[in-house]
PDB file of C-alpha atoms and ligand atoms in Angstrom:
ATOM      1  CA  MET A  22      47.654  99.807 -17.787  1.00 44.00           C
ATOM      2  CA  PHE A  23      48.015 103.576 -17.612  1.00 45.00           C
ATOM      3  CA  GLN A  24      51.426 105.107 -17.011  1.00 46.00           C
ATOM      4  CA  VAL A  25      52.469 107.611 -14.349  1.00 47.00           C
ATOM      5  CA  SER A  26      52.946 110.270 -17.019  1.00 50.00           C
ATOM      6  CA  ASP A  27      49.254 110.102 -17.883  1.00 86.00           C
ATOM      7  CA  THR A  28      48.369 111.984 -14.687  1.00 93.00           C
ATOM      8  CA  ARG A  29      49.278 115.560 -13.924  1.00 94.00           C
ATOM      9  CA  LEU A  30      48.106 118.132 -11.453  1.00 97.00           C
ATOM     10  CA  ILE A  31      48.024 121.843 -12.230  1.00 98.00           C
ATOM     11  CA  LEU A  32      47.550 124.402  -9.473  1.00 98.00           C
ATOM     12  CA  LEU A  33      45.285 127.064 -10.962  1.00 98.00           C
ATOM     13  CA  GLY A  34      44.743 129.365  -8.006  1.00 98.00           C
ATOM     14  CA  THR A  35      46.726 129.184  -4.779  1.00 98.00           C
ATOM     15  CA  LYS A  36      45.443 132.063  -2.673  1.00 97.00           C
ATOM     16  CA  GLY A  37      42.982 131.295   0.117  1.00 95.00           C
ATOM     17  CA  GLY A  38      39.948 133.511   0.586  1.00 92.00           C
ATOM     18  CA  PRO A  39      37.406 135.261  -1.613  1.00 94.00           C
ATOM     19  CA  ARG A  40      39.158 138.604  -1.937  1.00 92.00           C
ATOM     20  CA  VAL A  41      40.607 139.202  -5.390  1.00 95.00           C
ATOM     21  CA  SER A  42      44.069 140.699  -5.228  1.00 92.00           C
ATOM     22  CA  LYS A  43      47.229 141.092  -7.218  1.00 92.00           C
ATOM     23  CA  GLY A  44      49.336 137.957  -7.484  1.00 93.00           C
ATOM     24  CA  ARG A  45      47.862 134.558  -6.637  1.00 96.00           C
ATOM     25  CA  ALA A  46      44.431 133.660  -8.040  1.00 97.00           C
ATOM     26  CA  ASN A  47      41.568 132.317  -5.920  1.00 98.00           C
ATOM     27  CA  PRO A  48      41.377 128.570  -5.156  1.00 98.00           C
ATOM     28  CA  ALA A  49      41.181 126.072  -8.015  1.00 98.00           C
ATOM     29  CA  ASN A  50      43.069 123.013  -9.252  1.00 98.00           C
ATOM     30  CA  VAL A  51      42.842 120.638 -12.160  1.00 98.00           C
ATOM     31  CA  VAL A  52      43.890 116.992 -12.307  1.00 97.00           C
ATOM     32  CA  VAL A  53      44.364 115.719 -15.863  1.00 96.00           C
ATOM     33  CA  VAL A  54      44.104 111.949 -16.191  1.00 95.00           C
ATOM     34  CA  ASN A  55      44.587 110.371 -19.608  1.00 91.00           C
ATOM     35  CA  GLY A  56      43.638 113.635 -21.273  1.00 92.00           C
ATOM     36  CA  ARG A  57      40.473 114.172 -19.248  1.00 94.00           C
ATOM     37  CA  SER A  58      40.324 117.247 -17.035  1.00 96.00           C
ATOM     38  CA  TYR A  59      38.878 117.116 -13.523  1.00 97.00           C
ATOM     39  CA  VAL A  60      38.600 120.540 -11.902  1.00 98.00           C
ATOM     40  CA  VAL A  61      38.681 120.695  -8.104  1.00 98.00           C
ATOM     41  CA  ASP A  62      37.120 123.915  -6.801  1.00 98.00           C
ATOM     42  CA  CYS A  63      36.069 126.946  -8.788  1.00 98.00           C
ATOM     43  CA  GLY A  64      37.292 130.126  -7.148  1.00 98.00           C
ATOM     44  CA  TYR A  65      36.873 133.370  -9.051  1.00 98.00           C
ATOM     45  CA  GLY A  66      39.118 133.283 -12.125  1.00 97.00           C
ATOM     46  CA  VAL A  67      39.146 129.509 -12.612  1.00 98.00           C
ATOM     47  CA  THR A  68      38.165 129.705 -16.289  1.00 98.00           C
ATOM     48  CA  ARG A  69      40.920 132.189 -17.144  1.00 98.00           C
ATOM     49  CA  GLN A  70      43.480 130.142 -15.206  1.00 98.00           C
ATOM     50  CA  LEU A  71      42.429 126.964 -17.031  1.00 98.00           C
ATOM     51  CA  VAL A  72      42.826 128.667 -20.403  1.00 98.00           C
ATOM     52  CA  ASP A  73      46.231 129.997 -19.362  1.00 97.00           C
ATOM     53  CA  ALA A  74      47.150 126.430 -18.389  1.00 97.00           C
ATOM     54  CA  GLY A  75      46.255 125.302 -21.918  1.00 97.00           C
ATOM     55  CA  ILE A  76      42.887 123.737 -21.103  1.00 97.00           C
ATOM     56  CA  GLU A  77      39.738 125.068 -22.755  1.00 96.00           C
ATOM     57  CA  ALA A  78      36.611 125.166 -20.590  1.00 96.00           C
ATOM     58  CA  HIS A  79      34.753 122.708 -22.819  1.00 95.00           C
ATOM     59  CA  GLU A  80      37.531 120.141 -22.268  1.00 95.00           C
ATOM     60  CA  VAL A  81      36.533 119.889 -18.602  1.00 96.00           C
ATOM     61  CA  CYS A  82      34.561 116.692 -18.068  1.00 93.00           C
ATOM     62  CA  THR A  83      34.059 116.797 -14.303  1.00 97.00           C
ATOM     63  CA  ILE A  84      34.035 119.435 -11.572  1.00 98.00           C
ATOM     64  CA  LEU A  85      34.394 118.617  -7.882  1.00 98.00           C
ATOM     65  CA  ILE A  86      33.612 121.161  -5.186  1.00 98.00           C
ATOM     66  CA  THR A  87      35.171 120.618  -1.753  1.00 98.00           C
ATOM     67  CA  HIS A  88      32.785 122.943   0.088  1.00 98.00           C
ATOM     68  CA  ASN A  89      30.565 125.892  -0.598  1.00 98.00           C
ATOM     69  CA  HIS A  90      32.559 128.818   0.699  1.00 97.00           C
ATOM     70  CA  SER A  91      32.514 131.303  -2.170  1.00 97.00           C
ATOM     71  CA  ASP A  92      36.254 131.164  -2.816  1.00 97.00           C
ATOM     72  CA  HIS A  93      35.729 127.532  -3.821  1.00 98.00           C
ATOM     73  CA  MET A  94      32.576 127.830  -5.908  1.00 98.00           C
ATOM     74  CA  LEU A  95      32.011 131.438  -7.057  1.00 98.00           C
ATOM     75  CA  GLU A  96      32.881 130.616 -10.666  1.00 98.00           C
ATOM     76  CA  LEU A  97      31.292 127.158 -10.832  1.00 98.00           C
ATOM     77  CA  GLY A  98      28.305 128.385 -12.835  1.00 98.00           C
ATOM     78  CA  PRO A  99      30.370 130.597 -15.151  1.00 98.00           C
ATOM     79  CA  LEU A 100      32.820 127.720 -15.811  1.00 98.00           C
ATOM     80  CA  VAL A 101      29.961 125.440 -16.834  1.00 98.00           C
ATOM     81  CA  TYR A 102      28.586 128.259 -18.977  1.00 97.00           C
ATOM     82  CA  SER A 103      32.004 128.828 -20.591  1.00 97.00           C
ATOM     83  CA  ALA A 104      32.250 125.120 -21.376  1.00 97.00           C
ATOM     84  CA  TRP A 105      28.902 125.406 -23.173  1.00 96.00           C
ATOM     85  CA  ALA A 106      29.969 128.605 -24.948  1.00 95.00           C
ATOM     86  CA  GLY A 107      33.083 126.757 -26.135  1.00 94.00           C
ATOM     87  CA  GLY A 108      31.078 123.988 -27.736  1.00 90.00           C
ATOM     88  CA  LEU A 109      30.347 121.522 -24.934  1.00 86.00           C
ATOM     89  CA  CYS A 110      28.363 118.658 -26.381  1.00 78.00           C
ATOM     90  CA  GLU A 111      28.917 115.907 -23.819  1.00 90.00           C
ATOM     91  CA  PRO A 112      27.417 116.117 -20.331  1.00 95.00           C
ATOM     92  CA  ILE A 113      29.556 117.704 -17.639  1.00 96.00           C
ATOM     93  CA  ASP A 114      29.410 116.178 -14.140  1.00 97.00           C
ATOM     94  CA  VAL A 115      29.471 118.309 -11.007  1.00 98.00           C
ATOM     95  CA  TRP A 116      30.110 116.659  -7.632  1.00 98.00           C
ATOM     96  CA  GLY A 117      29.924 118.356  -4.273  1.00 98.00           C
ATOM     97  CA  PRO A 118      28.132 118.761  -0.963  1.00 98.00           C
ATOM     98  CA  PRO A 119      24.965 120.788  -0.402  1.00 98.00           C
ATOM     99  CA  PRO A 120      23.895 123.293  -1.505  1.00 98.00           C
ATOM    100  CA  VAL A 121      25.669 122.591  -4.817  1.00 98.00           C
ATOM    101  CA  ASN A 122      22.395 121.472  -6.427  1.00 98.00           C
ATOM    102  CA  LYS A 123      20.770 124.768  -5.582  1.00 98.00           C
ATOM    103  CA  LEU A 124      23.841 126.698  -6.636  1.00 98.00           C
ATOM    104  CA  VAL A 125      23.873 125.243 -10.151  1.00 98.00           C
ATOM    105  CA  ALA A 126      20.078 125.429 -10.522  1.00 98.00           C
ATOM    106  CA  SER A 127      20.052 129.082  -9.457  1.00 98.00           C
ATOM    107  CA  PHE A 128      22.860 129.941 -11.833  1.00 98.00           C
ATOM    108  CA  LEU A 129      21.170 128.223 -14.764  1.00 98.00           C
ATOM    109  CA  GLU A 130      17.959 130.062 -13.923  1.00 98.00           C
ATOM    110  CA  SER A 131      19.833 133.360 -13.849  1.00 98.00           C
ATOM    111  CA  VAL A 132      21.119 132.834 -17.407  1.00 98.00           C
ATOM    112  CA  ALA A 133      17.957 131.182 -18.787  1.00 98.00           C
ATOM    113  CA  TYR A 134      17.240 134.209 -20.985  1.00 98.00           C
ATOM    114  CA  ASP A 135      20.642 133.901 -22.671  1.00 97.00           C
ATOM    115  CA  ILE A 136      20.473 130.106 -22.968  1.00 97.00           C
ATOM    116  CA  ASP A 137      17.050 130.276 -24.635  1.00 97.00           C
ATOM    117  CA  ILE A 138      18.206 132.927 -27.103  1.00 97.00           C
ATOM    118  CA  ARG A 139      21.358 131.072 -28.068  1.00 96.00           C
ATOM    119  CA  MET A 140      19.524 127.758 -28.440  1.00 95.00           C
ATOM    120  CA  ALA A 141      17.108 129.352 -30.908  1.00 97.00           C
ATOM    121  CA  ASP A 142      19.565 131.730 -32.550  1.00 95.00           C
ATOM    122  CA  GLU A 143      22.778 129.660 -32.658  1.00 94.00           C
ATOM    123  CA  GLY A 144      21.358 126.148 -32.606  1.00 93.00           C
ATOM    124  CA  ARG A 145      23.104 125.231 -29.363  1.00 94.00           C
ATOM    125  CA  PRO A 146      22.034 122.287 -27.194  1.00 95.00           C
ATOM    126  CA  ASP A 147      20.218 123.007 -23.931  1.00 96.00           C
ATOM    127  CA  LEU A 148      22.882 123.650 -21.293  1.00 96.00           C
ATOM    128  CA  ARG A 149      20.405 122.637 -18.584  1.00 97.00           C
ATOM    129  CA  LYS A 150      20.364 119.124 -20.021  1.00 96.00           C
ATOM    130  CA  LEU A 151      24.159 118.898 -20.229  1.00 96.00           C
ATOM    131  CA  VAL A 152      24.886 119.566 -16.550  1.00 97.00           C
ATOM    132  CA  ARG A 153      24.589 116.600 -14.200  1.00 97.00           C
ATOM    133  CA  VAL A 154      24.868 117.548 -10.544  1.00 98.00           C
ATOM    134  CA  HIS A 155      25.641 114.807  -8.023  1.00 98.00           C
ATOM    135  CA  GLU A 156      25.161 116.220  -4.535  1.00 98.00           C
ATOM    136  CA  PHE A 157      26.429 114.062  -1.681  1.00 98.00           C
ATOM    137  CA  GLU A 158      26.351 114.356   2.100  1.00 97.00           C
ATOM    138  CA  SER A 159      28.687 111.668   3.370  1.00 96.00           C
ATOM    139  CA  PRO A 160      32.259 110.476   2.855  1.00 97.00           C
ATOM    140  CA  GLY A 161      33.175 107.493   0.697  1.00 96.00           C
ATOM    141  CA  PRO A 162      33.661 106.596  -2.964  1.00 97.00           C
ATOM    142  CA  VAL A 163      32.658 109.441  -5.297  1.00 97.00           C
ATOM    143  CA  PHE A 164      33.075 107.876  -8.739  1.00 97.00           C
ATOM    144  CA  GLU A 165      35.233 105.499 -10.712  1.00 95.00           C
ATOM    145  CA  ALA A 166      35.862 105.895 -14.435  1.00 90.00           C
ATOM    146  CA  ASP A 167      38.578 105.370 -17.043  1.00 84.00           C
ATOM    147  CA  GLY A 168      41.094 103.970 -14.565  1.00 89.00           C
ATOM    148  CA  LEU A 169      40.505 106.779 -12.062  1.00 95.00           C
ATOM    149  CA  LYS A 170      38.969 106.300  -8.641  1.00 97.00           C
ATOM    150  CA  VAL A 171      37.927 109.348  -6.602  1.00 98.00           C
ATOM    151  CA  THR A 172      37.177 109.105  -2.888  1.00 98.00           C
ATOM    152  CA  ALA A 173      36.028 111.799  -0.465  1.00 98.00           C
ATOM    153  CA  THR A 174      36.415 112.218   3.247  1.00 98.00           C
ATOM    154  CA  LYS A 175      34.802 114.741   5.500  1.00 98.00           C
ATOM    155  CA  VAL A 176      37.213 117.310   6.930  1.00 98.00           C
ATOM    156  CA  ARG A 177      36.940 119.805   9.781  1.00 97.00           C
ATOM    157  CA  HIS A 178      36.156 123.283   8.563  1.00 96.00           C
ATOM    158  CA  PRO A 179      33.715 124.863  11.023  1.00 94.00           C
ATOM    159  CA  PRO A 180      31.172 126.300  10.915  1.00 92.00           C
ATOM    160  CA  LEU A 181      30.503 124.347   7.722  1.00 95.00           C
ATOM    161  CA  THR A 182      28.932 120.941   8.220  1.00 95.00           C
ATOM    162  CA  HIS A 183      29.906 119.728   4.776  1.00 97.00           C
ATOM    163  CA  ALA A 184      33.544 120.146   3.790  1.00 98.00           C
ATOM    164  CA  TYR A 185      35.400 117.387   1.963  1.00 98.00           C
ATOM    165  CA  ALA A 186      38.857 116.389   0.760  1.00 98.00           C
ATOM    166  CA  TYR A 187      39.284 114.294  -2.384  1.00 98.00           C
ATOM    167  CA  ARG A 188      41.701 111.509  -3.230  1.00 98.00           C
ATOM    168  CA  PHE A 189      42.460 110.650  -6.863  1.00 98.00           C
ATOM    169  CA  ASP A 190      43.878 107.170  -7.441  1.00 97.00           C
ATOM    170  CA  THR A 191      45.118 106.073 -10.839  1.00 95.00           C
ATOM    171  CA  PRO A 192      47.231 102.980 -11.523  1.00 91.00           C
ATOM    172  CA  GLY A 193      50.371 105.118 -11.365  1.00 89.00           C
ATOM    173  CA  GLN A 194      49.625 108.004  -9.059  1.00 94.00           C
ATOM    174  CA  SER A 195      47.706 109.074  -5.969  1.00 97.00           C
ATOM    175  CA  ILE A 196      46.858 112.715  -5.355  1.00 98.00           C
ATOM    176  CA  VAL A 197      44.948 114.122  -2.378  1.00 98.00           C
ATOM    177  CA  LEU A 198      43.482 117.623  -2.225  1.00 98.00           C
ATOM    178  CA  SER A 199      42.577 118.812   1.240  1.00 98.00           C
ATOM    179  CA  GLY A 200      40.067 121.538   0.509  1.00 97.00           C
ATOM    180  CA  ASP A 201      39.790 123.785   3.559  1.00 97.00           C
ATOM    181  CA  THR A 202      40.396 122.135   6.899  1.00 97.00           C
ATOM    182  CA  THR A 203      41.972 122.456  10.264  1.00 96.00           C
ATOM    183  CA  TYR A 204      44.057 119.487  11.513  1.00 96.00           C
ATOM    184  CA  SER A 205      41.828 116.525  10.566  1.00 96.00           C
ATOM    185  CA  PRO A 206      42.586 112.874  11.427  1.00 97.00           C
ATOM    186  CA  GLU A 207      40.098 111.951   8.696  1.00 97.00           C
ATOM    187  CA  LEU A 208      42.261 113.678   6.120  1.00 98.00           C
ATOM    188  CA  ILE A 209      45.391 111.953   7.424  1.00 98.00           C
ATOM    189  CA  ALA A 210      43.635 108.614   6.924  1.00 98.00           C
ATOM    190  CA  LEU A 211      42.576 109.547   3.387  1.00 98.00           C
ATOM    191  CA  ALA A 212      46.061 110.755   2.466  1.00 98.00           C
ATOM    192  CA  ARG A 213      47.937 107.781   3.923  1.00 98.00           C
ATOM    193  CA  GLY A 214      50.818 106.832   1.617  1.00 96.00           C
ATOM    194  CA  ALA A 215      49.741 109.209  -1.169  1.00 98.00           C
ATOM    195  CA  ASP A 216      52.274 110.394  -3.731  1.00 98.00           C
ATOM    196  CA  ILE A 217      51.070 113.983  -3.526  1.00 98.00           C
ATOM    197  CA  LEU A 218      49.118 115.863  -0.875  1.00 98.00           C
ATOM    198  CA  VAL A 219      47.964 119.353  -1.809  1.00 98.00           C
ATOM    199  CA  HIS A 220      47.095 120.994   1.477  1.00 98.00           C
ATOM    200  CA  GLU A 221      45.902 124.388   2.562  1.00 98.00           C
ATOM    201  CA  VAL A 222      48.202 126.365   4.836  1.00 98.00           C
ATOM    202  CA  MET A 223      48.041 129.351   7.126  1.00 96.00           C
ATOM    203  CA  HIS A 224      50.972 131.439   8.338  1.00 94.00           C
ATOM    204  CA  LEU A 225      49.910 132.338  11.838  1.00 89.00           C
ATOM    205  CA  GLY A 226      52.622 134.939  12.375  1.00 87.00           C
ATOM    206  CA  SER A 227      51.371 136.965   9.416  1.00 88.00           C
ATOM    207  CA  ILE A 228      47.666 136.673  10.137  1.00 85.00           C
ATOM    208  CA  ASP A 229      47.486 139.627  12.471  1.00 79.00           C
ATOM    209  CA  GLN A 230      49.267 141.827   9.986  1.00 76.00           C
ATOM    210  CA  MET A 231      46.714 140.824   7.343  1.00 73.00           C
ATOM    211  CA  LEU A 232      43.810 141.388   9.740  1.00 79.00           C
ATOM    212  CA  SER A 233      44.904 144.938  10.442  1.00 81.00           C
ATOM    213  CA  ARG A 234      43.660 145.777   6.928  1.00 78.00           C
ATOM    214  CA  VAL A 235      40.097 144.472   7.335  1.00 81.00           C
ATOM    215  CA  PRO A 236      37.163 145.765   9.397  1.00 82.00           C
ATOM    216  CA  ASN A 237      35.870 142.366  10.627  1.00 83.00           C
ATOM    217  CA  ALA A 238      39.171 141.309  12.227  1.00 84.00           C
ATOM    218  CA  PRO A 239      38.060 139.631  15.510  1.00 85.00           C
ATOM    219  CA  ALA A 240      35.468 137.325  13.896  1.00 84.00           C
ATOM    220  CA  LEU A 241      37.741 136.523  10.980  1.00 81.00           C
ATOM    221  CA  ARG A 242      40.693 135.634  13.221  1.00 83.00           C
ATOM    222  CA  LYS A 243      38.575 133.252  15.305  1.00 84.00           C
ATOM    223  CA  ASN A 244      37.234 131.620  12.142  1.00 83.00           C
ATOM    224  CA  LEU A 245      40.682 131.280  10.569  1.00 84.00           C
ATOM    225  CA  ILE A 246      42.175 129.522  13.551  1.00 87.00           C
ATOM    226  CA  ALA A 247      39.245 127.135  14.028  1.00 91.00           C
ATOM    227  CA  GLY A 248      38.974 126.158  10.379  1.00 94.00           C
ATOM    228  CA  HIS A 249      42.458 126.208   8.885  1.00 96.00           C
ATOM    229  CA  THR A 250      45.851 124.538   9.301  1.00 96.00           C
ATOM    230  CA  THR A 251      48.982 126.284  10.515  1.00 95.00           C
ATOM    231  CA  THR A 252      52.390 125.479   9.033  1.00 96.00           C
ATOM    232  CA  GLU A 253      53.352 123.542  12.174  1.00 96.00           C
ATOM    233  CA  GLN A 254      50.122 121.511  12.122  1.00 97.00           C
ATOM    234  CA  LEU A 255      50.597 120.824   8.431  1.00 98.00           C
ATOM    235  CA  GLY A 256      54.025 119.302   9.040  1.00 98.00           C
ATOM    236  CA  ARG A 257      52.392 116.848  11.451  1.00 98.00           C
ATOM    237  CA  VAL A 258      49.610 116.032   8.985  1.00 98.00           C
ATOM    238  CA  ALA A 259      52.077 115.238   6.174  1.00 98.00           C
ATOM    239  CA  ALA A 260      54.348 113.207   8.458  1.00 98.00           C
ATOM    240  CA  GLU A 261      51.503 111.214   9.990  1.00 98.00           C
ATOM    241  CA  ALA A 262      50.008 110.517   6.554  1.00 98.00           C
ATOM    242  CA  GLY A 263      53.416 109.486   5.216  1.00 98.00           C
ATOM    243  CA  VAL A 264      52.975 111.274   1.883  1.00 98.00           C
ATOM    244  CA  LYS A 265      55.905 111.531  -0.513  1.00 98.00           C
ATOM    245  CA  THR A 266      55.361 115.109  -1.669  1.00 98.00           C
ATOM    246  CA  LEU A 267      53.524 117.870   0.137  1.00 98.00           C
ATOM    247  CA  VAL A 268      52.299 120.786  -1.957  1.00 98.00           C
ATOM    248  CA  LEU A 269      51.427 123.933  -0.056  1.00 98.00           C
ATOM    249  CA  SER A 270      48.490 125.832  -1.506  1.00 98.00           C
ATOM    250  CA  HIS A 271      45.481 127.934  -0.479  1.00 97.00           C
ATOM    251  CA  PHE A 272      47.880 130.302   1.260  1.00 96.00           C
ATOM    252  CA  VAL A 273      46.453 132.407   4.071  1.00 93.00           C
ATOM    253  CA  PRO A 274      47.411 135.170   3.867  1.00 90.00           C
ATOM    254  CA  GLY A 275      47.830 134.693   0.141  1.00 90.00           C
ATOM    255  CA  ASP A 276      48.687 138.198  -0.931  1.00 88.00           C
ATOM    256  CA  ASP A 277      51.443 139.102   1.524  1.00 87.00           C
ATOM    257  CA  ARG A 278      54.634 139.098  -0.536  1.00 88.00           C
ATOM    258  CA  SER A 279      56.780 139.580   2.544  1.00 91.00           C
ATOM    259  CA  ILE A 280      56.220 135.903   3.408  1.00 94.00           C
ATOM    260  CA  THR A 281      59.030 134.054   1.659  1.00 96.00           C
ATOM    261  CA  ASP A 282      58.989 130.408   0.552  1.00 97.00           C
ATOM    262  CA  ALA A 283      61.406 129.667   3.393  1.00 97.00           C
ATOM    263  CA  MET A 284      58.922 131.135   5.885  1.00 96.00           C
ATOM    264  CA  TRP A 285      56.118 128.921   4.546  1.00 97.00           C
ATOM    265  CA  VAL A 286      58.350 125.842   4.766  1.00 98.00           C
ATOM    266  CA  GLU A 287      59.923 126.556   8.175  1.00 96.00           C
ATOM    267  CA  GLY A 288      57.048 125.388  10.379  1.00 96.00           C
ATOM    268  CA  VAL A 289      56.204 122.429   8.139  1.00 98.00           C
ATOM    269  CA  ARG A 290      59.779 121.150   8.141  1.00 98.00           C
ATOM    270  CA  LYS A 291      59.759 120.760  11.928  1.00 97.00           C
ATOM    271  CA  SER A 292      57.808 117.504  11.515  1.00 97.00           C
ATOM    272  CA  PHE A 293      57.901 116.520   7.830  1.00 98.00           C
ATOM    273  CA  ALA A 294      61.065 115.200   6.161  1.00 97.00           C
ATOM    274  CA  GLY A 295      59.632 114.564   2.678  1.00 97.00           C
ATOM    275  CA  LYS A 296      59.559 116.796  -0.368  1.00 98.00           C
ATOM    276  CA  ILE A 297      57.844 120.153   0.119  1.00 98.00           C
ATOM    277  CA  VAL A 298      56.650 122.265  -2.802  1.00 98.00           C
ATOM    278  CA  VAL A 299      55.547 125.855  -2.206  1.00 98.00           C
ATOM    279  CA  GLY A 300      52.738 126.075  -4.743  1.00 98.00           C
ATOM    280  CA  ARG A 301      52.343 128.775  -7.364  1.00 97.00           C
ATOM    281  CA  ASP A 302      49.592 129.482  -9.854  1.00 97.00           C
ATOM    282  CA  LEU A 303      49.885 127.420 -13.046  1.00 97.00           C
ATOM    283  CA  MET A 304      52.523 125.125 -11.542  1.00 97.00           C
ATOM    284  CA  THR A 305      52.337 121.590 -12.972  1.00 97.00           C
ATOM    285  CA  ILE A 306      53.169 118.712 -10.645  1.00 94.00           C
TER     286      ILE A 306
HETATM  287 ZN1   ZN B 133      36.469 127.435   3.300  1.00 62.60          ZN
END
């Protein structure tokens, strides 16, 4: 029987959105179960954040992608490549919705020249044979291995058809990662009774201030409200799911330092009485 201490979650990047800015890194998390590292989402910078968290790329055994917005998958290919560069010799599994198959295949094609050279010159194995992509299009069990069970549910993140949240269950711990979603009853069902829910969050009051800095403001605002969760909505989600600890992450806006921790918590606290953690990069939970 595995112990509670065998599972830990590290927030690697806590800023929502593809823009790279000072402060928080783009979305990524890692769940370490009995020494095996499961990366959830691969925003730009995921490899560097992993290394800074003390995990080498080649120690990653599995990667799960919640959805294929670029802030969640831009560095998927490079992470797999870095694992290979670091001496990957066991297959690495990649799970996610379409078009994750195409994404990995296109990346591997784009670096074929380098792979071929290093295979011949450095005696490396063929990276293309070490990557196993498991594309799925419906909710349900994802995989079960080494005392860990991973389940996915479909969440609401229009206009994407395929966006998923993942639940990790070990004998001692249950962790749910929302991916990107607006208020989703499906996610509440998945997260019911979980020890930890890592959920995206949007501070509506600060959105307009953020939008004043970008040229595509009207379309972006409409998209943000339809596809993301406000602090008030998040409080309801956590309360209805009955989770013990709620971890705020994927902050939108994620680079506005005038938003204090108290401001992030304020709306959530209206409905949720449990423990609230305002996530930071490289925080271990
Ligand atoms: Zn998204």
